[in-house]
XYZ file of C-alpha atoms in Angstrom:
353
model
C 147.031 117.529 1.078
C 145.023 116.589 4.322
C 147.964 115.905 6.943
C 151.309 118.034 5.652
C 154.565 117.343 7.293
C 155.324 120.923 8.813
C 158.898 121.952 9.658
C 159.302 124.890 12.193
C 161.990 127.411 11.931
C 162.964 129.628 14.452
C 165.505 132.588 13.529
C 168.007 133.451 16.536
C 170.510 136.067 16.991
C 171.655 136.644 20.715
C 172.409 134.603 23.647
C 170.135 137.191 25.560
C 167.157 135.230 24.360
C 168.352 131.894 25.776
C 165.476 130.866 27.828
C 163.039 132.436 25.299
C 164.814 130.341 22.783
C 164.309 126.812 25.244
C 160.558 127.711 25.744
C 159.557 128.717 21.951
C 161.561 125.124 21.215
C 159.483 123.652 23.978
C 156.120 124.644 22.834
C 156.847 123.221 19.276
C 157.792 119.777 20.732
C 154.570 119.831 22.947
C 152.168 120.645 19.723
C 149.267 117.720 19.578
C 150.097 117.708 15.696
C 153.793 117.152 15.644
C 155.994 119.096 13.871
C 158.252 117.229 11.205
C 161.643 118.924 12.591
C 162.140 122.295 14.411
C 165.594 124.129 12.812
C 167.278 126.701 14.814
C 169.096 129.000 12.500
C 171.536 131.019 14.315
C 172.080 134.523 12.690
C 175.931 135.082 12.373
C 176.879 134.380 16.242
C 179.189 130.976 16.739
C 178.604 130.992 20.236
C 175.068 130.756 20.377
C 175.281 127.990 17.452
C 177.577 125.947 19.244
C 175.876 126.275 22.735
C 172.490 125.665 20.943
C 174.084 122.668 18.905
C 175.153 121.180 22.592
C 171.624 121.663 24.163
C 170.130 119.831 21.355
C 172.944 117.079 20.262
C 170.719 114.467 21.504
C 167.253 115.990 20.680
C 165.394 113.667 17.787
C 163.799 116.743 15.661
C 165.725 119.764 16.814
C 168.513 120.825 14.129
C 170.300 124.139 14.769
C 172.502 125.557 11.625
C 173.984 129.197 10.285
C 172.558 131.446 8.917
C 174.024 130.975 4.943
C 173.343 134.165 4.192
C 174.039 137.958 4.881
C 172.955 138.796 8.662
C 169.538 139.073 8.967
C 165.845 137.817 9.499
C 165.044 137.388 6.038
C 168.314 135.853 5.369
C 167.580 133.415 8.048
C 164.239 132.336 7.199
C 165.476 131.598 3.781
C 168.323 129.653 5.086
C 165.837 127.269 6.726
C 163.201 127.048 4.508
C 166.497 125.774 2.022
C 167.580 123.204 4.960
C 163.785 121.914 5.507
C 161.991 118.873 4.544
C 157.815 119.781 5.061
C 155.305 120.161 2.589
C 154.500 123.062 4.909
C 157.225 125.323 6.311
C 155.589 127.573 9.651
C 158.197 130.352 11.010
C 157.803 131.222 14.879
C 159.688 133.739 17.060
C 162.321 133.025 18.897
C 160.487 135.214 21.560
C 157.278 133.123 21.670
C 155.224 130.083 22.780
C 152.841 128.394 20.805
C 149.679 127.324 22.085
C 149.276 123.250 21.729
C 147.006 123.164 18.556
C 148.966 126.051 16.719
C 150.333 123.586 13.547
C 147.066 121.887 14.122
C 145.200 124.712 12.751
C 147.782 125.257 10.409
C 147.607 121.987 8.880
C 144.231 122.115 8.730
C 143.914 124.932 6.361
C 145.817 123.216 3.544
C 143.017 121.030 3.057
C 142.299 123.562 0.125
C 144.778 122.939 -2.446
C 144.546 126.853 -3.259
C 145.909 127.875 0.328
C 149.632 128.863 0.058
C 149.662 130.756 3.204
C 148.354 130.168 6.836
C 149.000 132.788 9.233
C 147.359 132.868 13.152
C 146.842 135.026 15.682
C 149.775 136.928 17.865
C 148.970 137.755 21.615
C 151.236 139.814 23.806
C 152.907 138.814 26.789
C 153.918 142.272 28.734
C 157.031 141.899 31.042
C 154.987 144.423 33.203
C 152.165 141.948 33.574
C 149.684 144.185 31.821
C 149.579 146.516 28.674
C 150.760 150.337 29.583
C 147.188 152.313 29.764
C 148.251 154.408 26.879
C 149.254 151.298 24.270
C 146.478 151.406 21.929
C 145.437 147.957 20.896
C 145.464 149.387 16.816
C 149.181 149.454 16.999
C 149.890 146.164 18.525
C 151.397 145.392 15.408
C 154.643 147.846 16.889
C 155.325 144.395 19.371
C 154.688 142.185 16.792
C 151.391 140.954 17.755
C 147.646 141.116 16.154
C 145.805 144.326 16.080
C 142.944 145.356 16.206
C 141.002 146.261 13.118
C 141.783 142.468 11.878
C 138.870 140.485 11.150
C 137.957 137.893 13.364
C 138.084 133.853 12.848
C 139.512 132.401 9.687
C 139.834 134.866 6.800
C 141.529 135.494 3.679
C 143.866 138.278 3.513
C 146.722 140.238 1.588
C 149.784 138.865 3.604
C 150.238 136.834 7.016
C 152.375 138.414 9.548
C 155.587 136.208 9.515
C 156.439 135.540 13.510
C 153.228 133.476 13.654
C 152.974 132.405 9.455
C 153.378 129.226 7.169
C 153.596 128.725 3.543
C 152.951 125.873 1.579
C 156.786 125.131 -0.383
C 155.294 125.719 -3.370
C 154.525 129.087 -2.685
C 158.547 129.328 -2.648
C 158.917 127.499 -5.381
C 156.844 130.153 -7.597
C 157.789 133.688 -5.947
C 161.500 132.547 -4.172
C 162.181 133.867 -0.597
C 161.755 136.069 1.751
C 163.648 139.960 0.216
C 166.939 141.010 1.790
C 167.200 144.404 2.696
C 164.008 144.825 4.044
C 163.360 143.284 7.167
C 164.866 142.964 10.956
C 168.918 142.995 10.954
C 170.477 142.606 14.516
C 170.564 145.864 16.038
C 169.818 148.019 13.260
C 166.420 150.414 12.802
C 163.243 147.854 13.607
C 162.134 147.327 9.904
C 159.915 145.132 8.790
C 157.055 143.674 5.994
C 159.155 141.599 4.347
C 156.513 139.212 4.744
C 154.045 141.686 2.989
C 156.057 141.944 0.368
C 156.652 138.292 -0.133
C 152.758 137.698 0.020
C 152.400 140.267 -2.556
C 154.917 138.947 -4.751
C 152.972 135.641 -4.406
C 149.774 136.261 -5.238
C 151.121 138.080 -8.405
C 152.885 135.041 -9.520
C 149.987 132.289 -8.316
C 146.934 134.474 -9.243
C 144.730 131.570 -7.322
C 146.614 131.270 -4.103
C 144.214 131.731 -1.298
C 146.280 133.315 1.966
C 144.625 132.898 5.077
C 144.650 134.176 8.872
C 143.251 131.395 11.363
C 142.623 132.897 14.668
C 143.096 129.686 16.434
C 146.225 129.505 15.757
C 147.578 131.234 18.727
C 150.979 132.088 20.319
C 152.065 134.122 23.080
C 154.871 136.935 21.945
C 156.894 137.814 25.285
C 157.424 142.418 24.819
C 160.413 143.255 26.820
C 159.715 146.424 29.245
C 162.190 148.757 26.577
C 159.023 147.860 24.244
C 156.380 149.027 26.331
C 157.472 153.029 26.459
C 156.569 155.630 23.867
C 160.378 156.020 22.763
C 160.292 152.537 21.198
C 156.511 153.079 19.734
C 157.912 155.707 18.123
C 161.057 154.633 16.674
C 159.215 151.770 15.556
C 156.047 153.221 13.800
C 158.879 155.715 11.933
C 160.415 152.136 10.819
C 157.460 150.631 9.465
C 156.593 153.895 7.470
C 159.898 153.574 5.877
C 159.528 149.656 5.303
C 155.815 150.611 3.467
C 157.965 153.186 1.493
C 160.268 150.067 0.111
C 157.339 147.772 -0.373
C 155.491 150.423 -2.499
C 158.296 150.923 -4.721
C 159.064 146.973 -5.123
C 154.920 146.150 -5.692
C 153.368 149.529 -6.443
C 151.438 151.886 -4.610
C 147.944 150.447 -5.410
C 149.331 147.236 -3.696
C 151.411 148.059 -1.538
C 148.927 149.783 0.515
C 145.990 148.782 0.115
C 145.437 146.967 3.109
C 147.029 150.649 5.103
C 144.247 152.682 3.583
C 141.399 150.956 4.999
C 143.597 150.367 8.207
C 144.208 154.499 8.366
C 141.001 155.427 6.986
C 138.738 153.472 9.548
C 139.969 151.479 11.790
C 142.551 154.273 13.275
C 139.707 157.033 13.643
C 137.231 154.447 15.311
C 140.248 153.951 17.924
C 140.926 157.676 18.736
C 137.065 158.190 19.168
C 137.038 155.196 21.544
C 140.088 156.900 23.144
C 138.062 159.884 23.352
C 134.971 158.706 24.437
C 137.041 156.532 27.314
C 138.618 160.291 29.254
C 135.217 161.807 29.148
C 134.369 158.688 30.866
C 137.145 158.918 33.252
C 138.621 155.365 31.844
C 142.324 155.271 32.550
C 144.367 155.778 29.287
C 141.979 156.926 27.081
C 143.260 160.133 26.356
C 146.991 158.313 26.204
C 145.426 155.805 23.393
C 143.861 158.321 21.330
C 146.941 160.264 21.776
C 149.601 157.666 21.117
C 147.120 156.611 17.346
C 147.527 160.235 16.426
C 151.223 160.178 17.260
C 151.613 156.333 15.507
C 150.261 157.755 12.479
C 152.451 160.934 11.721
C 155.190 158.994 12.538
C 154.658 156.170 10.148
C 153.659 158.851 7.555
C 156.827 160.692 8.422
C 158.933 157.657 8.055
C 156.978 156.762 4.312
C 157.961 160.217 3.221
C 161.356 159.581 4.161
C 161.602 155.956 2.976
C 159.980 157.202 -0.499
C 162.614 160.170 -0.884
C 165.841 157.256 -0.026
C 163.866 155.050 -2.622
C 163.830 157.432 -5.604
C 167.440 158.090 -4.868
C 168.333 154.948 -5.139
C 169.564 154.778 -1.383
C 167.709 151.538 -0.534
C 167.275 148.406 -2.445
C 166.615 144.629 -1.522
C 166.126 141.838 -3.650
C 164.367 138.138 -3.158
C 166.522 135.116 -3.001
C 165.468 132.272 -5.157
C 164.948 128.609 -3.014
C 165.753 125.275 -3.852
C 163.715 122.423 -3.489
C 164.672 119.962 -1.284
C 164.866 116.353 -0.682
C 161.005 115.578 -0.265
C 159.852 115.042 3.242
C 158.534 110.943 3.706
C 154.786 110.618 3.918
C 153.305 109.908 7.130
C 149.583 109.075 8.426
C 147.896 111.463 10.769
C 148.905 111.623 14.130
C 152.048 109.531 13.154
C 155.398 110.852 14.815
C 157.740 112.783 12.500
C 160.578 111.067 10.429
C 163.945 111.354 11.915
C 166.091 110.975 9.008
C 168.797 113.638 8.328
C 168.088 115.924 5.162
C 170.331 117.944 3.277
C 172.578 120.678 4.608
C 171.871 124.296 3.640
C 173.206 125.798 0.672
C 175.094 128.928 0.950
C 173.622 131.882 -0.499
C 169.954 131.556 0.704
C 168.815 134.250 1.878
C 166.784 136.752 9.934
C 164.676 139.362 13.787
């Protein structure tokens, strides 16, 4: 596959992000590698659905549809997968904008038929205009961004990060969709890891599968002021521990914590040392960053312990949804504009942030 048709799915849930949603769609429509279609999946918000449908009623290549499953990010993504026509499905957060060559770099990764997923680099766009001095780059995953410690370039990884990722359609046919009951769900605790669980499940179903991150596929993710505060940092790291416990219960501790071991034993100690060195040199925020790394690690460990206990007691479950293969998209040659033929409607029971 040298020129795959790519469907872009953007899951949305609140009118508070109206301008962000419009900016996200505009960034997809400005891609140097044209998207086959853009699907806006609205998570159980009829007013937002109607407003978006009116906004894009005369726009070619943009479709607005309701989440056909239970409330939540995973279910919204599954709805988008089911309704899409592309050979590749890409996911973009509703509060992010993609650089012009985002999809071109994704498409290039699929020249190898063994590649079933390609992710990119997510750069924080701080509401205050700059990174808080205490906020360590090693914890940029807290705000949905690429963190210090990931290898540069185009590299093979265990899992891609869901807000800036793409999958070959056959990946979902082999492994099913995103698991419900594990990721974001409206205003509840900021859980995550649904893409980690999917990627591990995928490589079990397809041992020959290759998953890549290409750091040239860049998006810029808005970080609102409340998420620049330590209170959110602490809540999000605890929630990550809860999520990791669920993943470990599903796929086993060895696979579920494979990447996390290197992160906690090598990346974080190096970050603490760097922060302490900066503090000794009188650089702003050094001690705060070192302290935040320790606090974040302890908070995540506490969440993992709580999540493991809850899982053993059977208090939390999640399941993956099967994905139905839609009608195939028409072929197109490199650089050709996407076909605009209407696709099938999503079926209820497919499986959102």
